[in-house]
Amino acid sequence: MATHRIRFWRPAAWGKFQRALAARLPCPRPGSCCPSLSPSREGIMKFHATPLTGACLVELEKRGDERGFFARMFCEREFGEAGWPISVVQLNNSVTSKAGTLRGFHYQLAPAAEIKLIRCVRGALYDVVLDLRPDSPSYGKWFGAELSAENRSMMYVPRGCAHAFLTLADETEVVYLVSEAYSPQNERGVRFDDPRFGVDWPLQPTEMSVKDQSWPDFDPDFHGVERLRGLL
């Protein structure tokens, strides 16, 4: 199955987990991968399309002076005008103490299917989006990118896509903007190593919850695929 990923390497400042990540084989065609990842518009935020339908990376446009810098992290109007609409109803915050910890994959079924906007504010993580929408051109594919406090990039996760991340540094802190409140009855998950998708994690996870380890192999009925139709 085709896979797609982006990495933002900073090897000089990294610890053992990041050095192990950077030691992986480089892209065989540097500068040619994912040609669609070019800014879609001028403005205080830059939106970069990904190979997954409706998912994007958001780059903050910093305005600096001798005091430091200012950057807009979210603007509902600007997201909508750029083609990535989201109305935020909940703001979540997580801190993960150890590098090598995996959270996910998580998603919610309709009518509680949610958009997520993910920002790493401390540390670093490898963030992955998995497309579970049966009517999507990128159904069954995944996309990964590094988010860190240094690069300040954000991941826009559309409705009907599952989300997970693997921490690359201790004490990694994440802020999530979400479009729907948590709905336990509509919650589902995909196991990080499900052979149906073959996600290529940069490191073997060393910590995760029992719940995340226990999701069954992908089954369209159990995982509610038909309830993710019509979300494009």
PDB file of C-alpha atoms in Angstrom:
ATOM      1  CA  MET A   1       0.000   0.000   0.000  1.00  0.00           C
ATOM      2  CA  ALA A   2       1.286   3.471  -0.879  1.00  0.00           C
ATOM      3  CA  THR A   3       2.465   5.563   2.058  1.00  0.00           C
ATOM      4  CA  HIS A   4       3.506   9.176   2.414  1.00  0.00           C
ATOM      5  CA  ARG A   5       5.440  11.011   5.064  1.00  0.00           C
ATOM      6  CA  ILE A   6       7.403  14.208   5.715  1.00  0.00           C
ATOM      7  CA  ARG A   7      10.138  14.770   8.261  1.00  0.00           C
ATOM      8  CA  PHE A   8      11.719  17.934   9.632  1.00  0.00           C
ATOM      9  CA  TRP A   9      15.230  16.891  10.717  1.00  0.00           C
ATOM     10  CA  ARG A  10      17.147  18.742  13.457  1.00  0.00           C
ATOM     11  CA  PRO A  11      19.867  16.167  14.262  1.00  0.00           C
ATOM     12  CA  ALA A  12      22.398  18.464  15.931  1.00  0.00           C
ATOM     13  CA  ALA A  13      20.104  19.263  18.856  1.00  0.00           C
ATOM     14  CA  TRP A  14      18.544  15.839  19.330  1.00  0.00           C
ATOM     15  CA  GLY A  15      18.909  13.122  21.949  1.00  0.00           C
ATOM     16  CA  LYS A  16      19.097   9.380  21.373  1.00  0.00           C
ATOM     17  CA  PHE A  17      15.564   9.007  19.993  1.00  0.00           C
ATOM     18  CA  GLN A  18      15.968  11.825  17.508  1.00  0.00           C
ATOM     19  CA  ARG A  19      19.419  10.625  16.409  1.00  0.00           C
ATOM     20  CA  ALA A  20      17.966   7.186  15.763  1.00  0.00           C
ATOM     21  CA  LEU A  21      15.220   8.796  13.702  1.00  0.00           C
ATOM     22  CA  ALA A  22      17.682  10.862  11.675  1.00  0.00           C
ATOM     23  CA  ALA A  23      19.780   7.766  10.932  1.00  0.00           C
ATOM     24  CA  ARG A  24      17.036   6.354   8.728  1.00  0.00           C
ATOM     25  CA  LEU A  25      17.635   6.319   4.982  1.00  0.00           C
ATOM     26  CA  PRO A  26      17.182   9.741   3.353  1.00  0.00           C
ATOM     27  CA  CYS A  27      14.608  10.366   0.671  1.00  0.00           C
ATOM     28  CA  PRO A  28      15.911   8.960  -2.649  1.00  0.00           C
ATOM     29  CA  ARG A  29      14.591  12.026  -4.472  1.00  0.00           C
ATOM     30  CA  PRO A  30      15.238  15.002  -2.148  1.00  0.00           C
ATOM     31  CA  GLY A  31      13.172  18.014  -3.057  1.00  0.00           C
ATOM     32  CA  SER A  32      10.874  16.012  -5.323  1.00  0.00           C
ATOM     33  CA  CYS A  33       8.608  14.264  -2.814  1.00  0.00           C
ATOM     34  CA  CYS A  34       5.044  15.438  -2.287  1.00  0.00           C
ATOM     35  CA  PRO A  35       5.146  18.238  -4.885  1.00  0.00           C
ATOM     36  CA  SER A  36       1.696  19.355  -3.738  1.00  0.00           C
ATOM     37  CA  LEU A  37       3.177  20.599  -0.464  1.00  0.00           C
ATOM     38  CA  SER A  38       3.508  24.231  -1.480  1.00  0.00           C
ATOM     39  CA  PRO A  39       1.850  27.161   0.283  1.00  0.00           C
ATOM     40  CA  SER A  40      -1.719  27.518  -0.912  1.00  0.00           C
ATOM     41  CA  ARG A  41      -2.020  31.218  -0.183  1.00  0.00           C
ATOM     42  CA  GLU A  42      -0.223  34.220   1.225  1.00  0.00           C
ATOM     43  CA  GLY A  43      -1.062  35.258   4.755  1.00  0.00           C
ATOM     44  CA  ILE A  44      -0.160  35.020   8.392  1.00  0.00           C
ATOM     45  CA  MET A  45      -0.511  31.215   8.223  1.00  0.00           C
ATOM     46  CA  LYS A  46       0.558  28.935   5.379  1.00  0.00           C
ATOM     47  CA  PHE A  47      -1.481  25.851   4.488  1.00  0.00           C
ATOM     48  CA  HIS A  48       0.255  22.893   2.838  1.00  0.00           C
ATOM     49  CA  ALA A  49      -1.822  20.174   1.195  1.00  0.00           C
ATOM     50  CA  THR A  50      -0.891  16.539   1.885  1.00  0.00           C
ATOM     51  CA  PRO A  51      -1.467  13.319  -0.092  1.00  0.00           C
ATOM     52  CA  LEU A  52      -4.539  12.642   2.081  1.00  0.00           C
ATOM     53  CA  THR A  53      -7.749  14.280   0.893  1.00  0.00           C
ATOM     54  CA  GLY A  54      -8.648  17.150   3.225  1.00  0.00           C
ATOM     55  CA  ALA A  55      -5.610  16.861   5.525  1.00  0.00           C
ATOM     56  CA  CYS A  56      -2.999  19.591   5.685  1.00  0.00           C
ATOM     57  CA  LEU A  57       0.032  20.910   7.507  1.00  0.00           C
ATOM     58  CA  VAL A  58      -0.158  24.469   8.796  1.00  0.00           C
ATOM     59  CA  GLU A  59       2.947  26.616   9.056  1.00  0.00           C
ATOM     60  CA  LEU A  60       2.905  29.643  11.342  1.00  0.00           C
ATOM     61  CA  GLU A  61       4.155  32.873   9.804  1.00  0.00           C
ATOM     62  CA  LYS A  62       6.296  34.548  12.452  1.00  0.00           C
ATOM     63  CA  ARG A  63       6.541  38.349  12.713  1.00  0.00           C
ATOM     64  CA  GLY A  64       9.556  39.189  14.872  1.00  0.00           C
ATOM     65  CA  ASP A  65      11.529  42.084  16.307  1.00  0.00           C
ATOM     66  CA  GLU A  66      13.990  42.610  19.155  1.00  0.00           C
ATOM     67  CA  ARG A  67      11.366  41.452  21.683  1.00  0.00           C
ATOM     68  CA  GLY A  68      10.836  38.062  20.051  1.00  0.00           C
ATOM     69  CA  PHE A  69       8.039  37.147  17.641  1.00  0.00           C
ATOM     70  CA  PHE A  70       4.274  36.962  17.215  1.00  0.00           C
ATOM     71  CA  ALA A  71       2.437  34.289  15.225  1.00  0.00           C
ATOM     72  CA  ARG A  72      -1.238  33.584  14.802  1.00  0.00           C
ATOM     73  CA  MET A  73      -1.974  29.965  15.731  1.00  0.00           C
ATOM     74  CA  PHE A  74      -5.639  29.857  14.736  1.00  0.00           C
ATOM     75  CA  CYS A  75      -8.189  32.011  12.930  1.00  0.00           C
ATOM     76  CA  GLU A  76     -11.531  30.441  12.015  1.00  0.00           C
ATOM     77  CA  ARG A  77     -12.062  32.858   9.131  1.00  0.00           C
ATOM     78  CA  GLU A  78      -8.598  32.314   7.662  1.00  0.00           C
ATOM     79  CA  PHE A  79      -8.878  28.524   7.908  1.00  0.00           C
ATOM     80  CA  GLY A  80     -12.248  28.643   6.163  1.00  0.00           C
ATOM     81  CA  GLU A  81     -11.056  30.937   3.382  1.00  0.00           C
ATOM     82  CA  ALA A  82      -8.081  28.641   2.759  1.00  0.00           C
ATOM     83  CA  GLY A  83     -10.410  25.639   2.369  1.00  0.00           C
ATOM     84  CA  TRP A  84      -9.753  23.993   5.736  1.00  0.00           C
ATOM     85  CA  PRO A  85     -12.839  24.921   7.814  1.00  0.00           C
ATOM     86  CA  ILE A  86     -13.023  24.186  11.536  1.00  0.00           C
ATOM     87  CA  SER A  87     -15.241  25.505  14.326  1.00  0.00           C
ATOM     88  CA  VAL A  88     -13.579  24.813  17.661  1.00  0.00           C
ATOM     89  CA  VAL A  89     -15.758  23.613  20.553  1.00  0.00           C
ATOM     90  CA  GLN A  90     -13.061  22.107  22.776  1.00  0.00           C
ATOM     91  CA  LEU A  91      -9.382  22.696  23.543  1.00  0.00           C
ATOM     92  CA  ASN A  92      -7.424  19.730  24.938  1.00  0.00           C
ATOM     93  CA  ASN A  93      -3.927  19.501  26.397  1.00  0.00           C
ATOM     94  CA  SER A  94      -1.718  16.449  26.984  1.00  0.00           C
ATOM     95  CA  VAL A  95       1.751  15.958  28.460  1.00  0.00           C
ATOM     96  CA  THR A  96       3.589  12.695  27.764  1.00  0.00           C
ATOM     97  CA  SER A  97       6.466  12.046  30.128  1.00  0.00           C
ATOM     98  CA  LYS A  98       8.591   9.605  28.107  1.00  0.00           C
ATOM     99  CA  ALA A  99       9.963   9.579  24.573  1.00  0.00           C
ATOM    100  CA  GLY A 100       8.815   6.524  22.644  1.00  0.00           C
ATOM    101  CA  THR A 101       5.232   6.737  23.924  1.00  0.00           C
ATOM    102  CA  LEU A 102       2.444   6.180  21.411  1.00  0.00           C
ATOM    103  CA  ARG A 103      -1.076   7.615  21.674  1.00  0.00           C
ATOM    104  CA  GLY A 104      -3.701   6.429  19.165  1.00  0.00           C
ATOM    105  CA  PHE A 105      -5.064   5.772  16.689  1.00  0.00           C
ATOM    106  CA  HIS A 106      -8.274   7.523  17.824  1.00  0.00           C
ATOM    107  CA  TYR A 107     -11.328   8.831  15.970  1.00  0.00           C
ATOM    108  CA  GLN A 108     -15.085   9.304  16.387  1.00  0.00           C
ATOM    109  CA  LEU A 109     -17.926   8.108  14.183  1.00  0.00           C
ATOM    110  CA  ALA A 110     -20.677  10.329  12.781  1.00  0.00           C
ATOM    111  CA  PRO A 111     -22.628  12.162  14.083  1.00  0.00           C
ATOM    112  CA  ALA A 112     -19.701  12.982  16.395  1.00  0.00           C
ATOM    113  CA  ALA A 113     -16.952  12.774  13.744  1.00  0.00           C
ATOM    114  CA  GLU A 114     -14.447  15.498  14.552  1.00  0.00           C
ATOM    115  CA  ILE A 115     -11.834  17.709  12.976  1.00  0.00           C
ATOM    116  CA  LYS A 116      -8.614  18.036  14.976  1.00  0.00           C
ATOM    117  CA  LEU A 117      -5.859  20.620  14.806  1.00  0.00           C
ATOM    118  CA  ILE A 118      -2.701  19.327  16.512  1.00  0.00           C
ATOM    119  CA  ARG A 119       0.148  21.517  17.780  1.00  0.00           C
ATOM    120  CA  CYS A 120       3.238  20.391  19.728  1.00  0.00           C
ATOM    121  CA  VAL A 121       4.206  23.153  22.161  1.00  0.00           C
ATOM    122  CA  ARG A 122       7.045  21.325  23.966  1.00  0.00           C
ATOM    123  CA  GLY A 123       9.287  18.496  22.818  1.00  0.00           C
ATOM    124  CA  ALA A 124       8.712  16.658  19.533  1.00  0.00           C
ATOM    125  CA  LEU A 125       6.513  13.926  18.083  1.00  0.00           C
ATOM    126  CA  TYR A 126       5.824  11.973  14.897  1.00  0.00           C
ATOM    127  CA  ASP A 127       2.206  12.691  13.974  1.00  0.00           C
ATOM    128  CA  VAL A 128       0.186  10.339  11.740  1.00  0.00           C
ATOM    129  CA  VAL A 129      -3.201  10.700  10.030  1.00  0.00           C
ATOM    130  CA  LEU A 130      -4.991   7.587   8.707  1.00  0.00           C
ATOM    131  CA  ASP A 131      -7.818   7.998   6.179  1.00  0.00           C
ATOM    132  CA  LEU A 132     -10.794   5.732   7.013  1.00  0.00           C
ATOM    133  CA  ARG A 133     -13.414   7.407   4.775  1.00  0.00           C
ATOM    134  CA  PRO A 134     -14.638   4.794   2.270  1.00  0.00           C
ATOM    135  CA  ASP A 135     -15.498   7.428  -0.360  1.00  0.00           C
ATOM    136  CA  SER A 136     -12.144   9.217  -0.122  1.00  0.00           C
ATOM    137  CA  PRO A 137      -9.565   8.928  -2.941  1.00  0.00           C
ATOM    138  CA  SER A 138      -6.948   8.327  -0.226  1.00  0.00           C
ATOM    139  CA  TYR A 139      -8.954   5.711   1.728  1.00  0.00           C
ATOM    140  CA  GLY A 140      -6.673   3.350   3.644  1.00  0.00           C
ATOM    141  CA  LYS A 141      -3.577   5.525   3.224  1.00  0.00           C
ATOM    142  CA  TRP A 142      -1.623   7.349   5.913  1.00  0.00           C
ATOM    143  CA  PHE A 143       0.538  10.441   6.186  1.00  0.00           C
ATOM    144  CA  GLY A 144       3.126  11.303   8.834  1.00  0.00           C
ATOM    145  CA  ALA A 145       5.124  14.402   9.754  1.00  0.00           C
ATOM    146  CA  GLU A 146       7.190  15.605  12.657  1.00  0.00           C
ATOM    147  CA  LEU A 147       5.629  18.299  14.828  1.00  0.00           C
ATOM    148  CA  SER A 148       7.829  19.991  17.390  1.00  0.00           C
ATOM    149  CA  ALA A 149       8.118  23.029  19.604  1.00  0.00           C
ATOM    150  CA  GLU A 150      10.901  24.135  17.274  1.00  0.00           C
ATOM    151  CA  ASN A 151       9.160  23.889  13.899  1.00  0.00           C
ATOM    152  CA  ARG A 152       5.750  25.007  15.297  1.00  0.00           C
ATOM    153  CA  SER A 153       3.898  23.189  12.510  1.00  0.00           C
ATOM    154  CA  MET A 154       0.326  21.966  13.041  1.00  0.00           C
ATOM    155  CA  MET A 155      -1.561  19.009  11.592  1.00  0.00           C
ATOM    156  CA  TYR A 156      -5.154  19.440  10.379  1.00  0.00           C
ATOM    157  CA  VAL A 157      -6.966  16.097  10.734  1.00  0.00           C
ATOM    158  CA  PRO A 158     -10.289  15.991   8.830  1.00  0.00           C
ATOM    159  CA  ARG A 159     -13.453  14.178   9.879  1.00  0.00           C
ATOM    160  CA  GLY A 160     -13.308  10.450   9.257  1.00  0.00           C
ATOM    161  CA  CYS A 161      -9.553  10.191   9.731  1.00  0.00           C
ATOM    162  CA  ALA A 162      -7.872   8.504  12.687  1.00  0.00           C
ATOM    163  CA  HIS A 163      -5.016  10.248  14.493  1.00  0.00           C
ATOM    164  CA  ALA A 164      -2.002   9.043  16.468  1.00  0.00           C
ATOM    165  CA  PHE A 165       1.421  10.281  17.512  1.00  0.00           C
ATOM    166  CA  LEU A 166       4.704   8.861  18.811  1.00  0.00           C
ATOM    167  CA  THR A 167       6.749  11.083  21.126  1.00  0.00           C
ATOM    168  CA  LEU A 168      10.369  11.771  20.173  1.00  0.00           C
ATOM    169  CA  ALA A 169      11.340  13.626  23.356  1.00  0.00           C
ATOM    170  CA  ASP A 170      10.592  13.419  27.065  1.00  0.00           C
ATOM    171  CA  GLU A 171       7.925  15.735  28.481  1.00  0.00           C
ATOM    172  CA  THR A 172       6.271  16.337  25.125  1.00  0.00           C
ATOM    173  CA  GLU A 173       3.242  18.609  25.390  1.00  0.00           C
ATOM    174  CA  VAL A 174       0.446  18.797  22.822  1.00  0.00           C
ATOM    175  CA  VAL A 175      -2.505  21.143  22.334  1.00  0.00           C
ATOM    176  CA  TYR A 176      -5.527  19.868  20.377  1.00  0.00           C
ATOM    177  CA  LEU A 177      -8.283  22.063  18.942  1.00  0.00           C
ATOM    178  CA  VAL A 178     -11.330  19.893  18.163  1.00  0.00           C
ATOM    179  CA  SER A 179     -14.652  20.515  16.448  1.00  0.00           C
ATOM    180  CA  GLU A 180     -16.751  18.077  18.530  1.00  0.00           C
ATOM    181  CA  ALA A 181     -16.937  17.175  22.202  1.00  0.00           C
ATOM    182  CA  TYR A 182     -15.734  13.744  23.312  1.00  0.00           C
ATOM    183  CA  SER A 183     -18.404  11.106  22.627  1.00  0.00           C
ATOM    184  CA  PRO A 184     -17.591   7.739  24.284  1.00  0.00           C
ATOM    185  CA  GLN A 185     -20.359   5.874  22.449  1.00  0.00           C
ATOM    186  CA  ASN A 186     -18.933   6.979  19.089  1.00  0.00           C
ATOM    187  CA  GLU A 187     -15.274   6.434  19.940  1.00  0.00           C
ATOM    188  CA  ARG A 188     -13.242   3.939  17.919  1.00  0.00           C
ATOM    189  CA  GLY A 189      -9.560   3.173  17.476  1.00  0.00           C
ATOM    190  CA  VAL A 190      -7.070   1.432  15.223  1.00  0.00           C
ATOM    191  CA  ARG A 191      -4.061  -0.446  16.566  1.00  0.00           C
ATOM    192  CA  PHE A 192      -0.756   1.213  15.725  1.00  0.00           C
ATOM    193  CA  ASP A 193       0.635  -1.911  14.018  1.00  0.00           C
ATOM    194  CA  ASP A 194      -2.493  -3.066  12.192  1.00  0.00           C
ATOM    195  CA  PRO A 195      -1.208  -4.982   9.128  1.00  0.00           C
ATOM    196  CA  ARG A 196      -4.033  -3.570   6.984  1.00  0.00           C
ATOM    197  CA  PHE A 197      -2.299  -0.175   6.909  1.00  0.00           C
ATOM    198  CA  GLY A 198       1.401  -0.848   7.516  1.00  0.00           C
ATOM    199  CA  VAL A 199       2.229   2.482   9.137  1.00  0.00           C
ATOM    200  CA  ASP A 200       6.010   2.974   9.099  1.00  0.00           C
ATOM    201  CA  TRP A 201       6.769   4.321  12.569  1.00  0.00           C
ATOM    202  CA  PRO A 202      10.259   5.847  12.877  1.00  0.00           C
ATOM    203  CA  LEU A 203      10.841   4.065  16.205  1.00  0.00           C
ATOM    204  CA  GLN A 204       9.362   1.044  17.942  1.00  0.00           C
ATOM    205  CA  PRO A 205       6.941   2.345  20.613  1.00  0.00           C
ATOM    206  CA  THR A 206       7.982   1.555  24.177  1.00  0.00           C
ATOM    207  CA  GLU A 207       4.916   2.848  26.042  1.00  0.00           C
ATOM    208  CA  MET A 208       1.191   2.912  25.256  1.00  0.00           C
ATOM    209  CA  SER A 209      -2.106   2.344  27.026  1.00  0.00           C
ATOM    210  CA  VAL A 210      -3.676  -1.095  27.334  1.00  0.00           C
ATOM    211  CA  LYS A 211      -6.657   0.268  25.426  1.00  0.00           C
ATOM    212  CA  ASP A 212      -4.546   1.367  22.461  1.00  0.00           C
ATOM    213  CA  GLN A 213      -2.737  -1.985  22.385  1.00  0.00           C
ATOM    214  CA  SER A 214      -6.018  -3.906  22.401  1.00  0.00           C
ATOM    215  CA  TRP A 215      -7.886  -2.617  19.358  1.00  0.00           C
ATOM    216  CA  PRO A 216      -8.780  -5.609  17.120  1.00  0.00           C
ATOM    217  CA  ASP A 217      -7.516  -6.047  13.572  1.00  0.00           C
ATOM    218  CA  PHE A 218      -9.250  -3.687  11.192  1.00  0.00           C
ATOM    219  CA  ASP A 219     -12.795  -4.757  10.354  1.00  0.00           C
ATOM    220  CA  PRO A 220     -15.076  -2.387   8.398  1.00  0.00           C
ATOM    221  CA  ASP A 221     -18.108  -3.298  10.524  1.00  0.00           C
ATOM    222  CA  PHE A 222     -16.457  -2.982  13.940  1.00  0.00           C
ATOM    223  CA  HIS A 223     -14.588   0.160  12.931  1.00  0.00           C
ATOM    224  CA  GLY A 224     -17.759   1.788  11.573  1.00  0.00           C
ATOM    225  CA  VAL A 225     -16.485   2.577   8.101  1.00  0.00           C
ATOM    226  CA  GLU A 226     -19.951   3.200   6.642  1.00  0.00           C
ATOM    227  CA  ARG A 227     -20.556   5.841   9.319  1.00  0.00           C
ATOM    228  CA  LEU A 228     -17.546   7.700   7.927  1.00  0.00           C
ATOM    229  CA  ARG A 229     -19.032   7.982   4.449  1.00  0.00           C
ATOM    230  CA  GLY A 230     -20.164  11.412   3.217  1.00  0.00           C
ATOM    231  CA  LEU A 231     -17.711  13.406   5.370  1.00  0.00           C
ATOM    232  CA  LEU A 232     -15.616  14.820   2.514  1.00  0.00           C
TER     233      LEU A 232
END
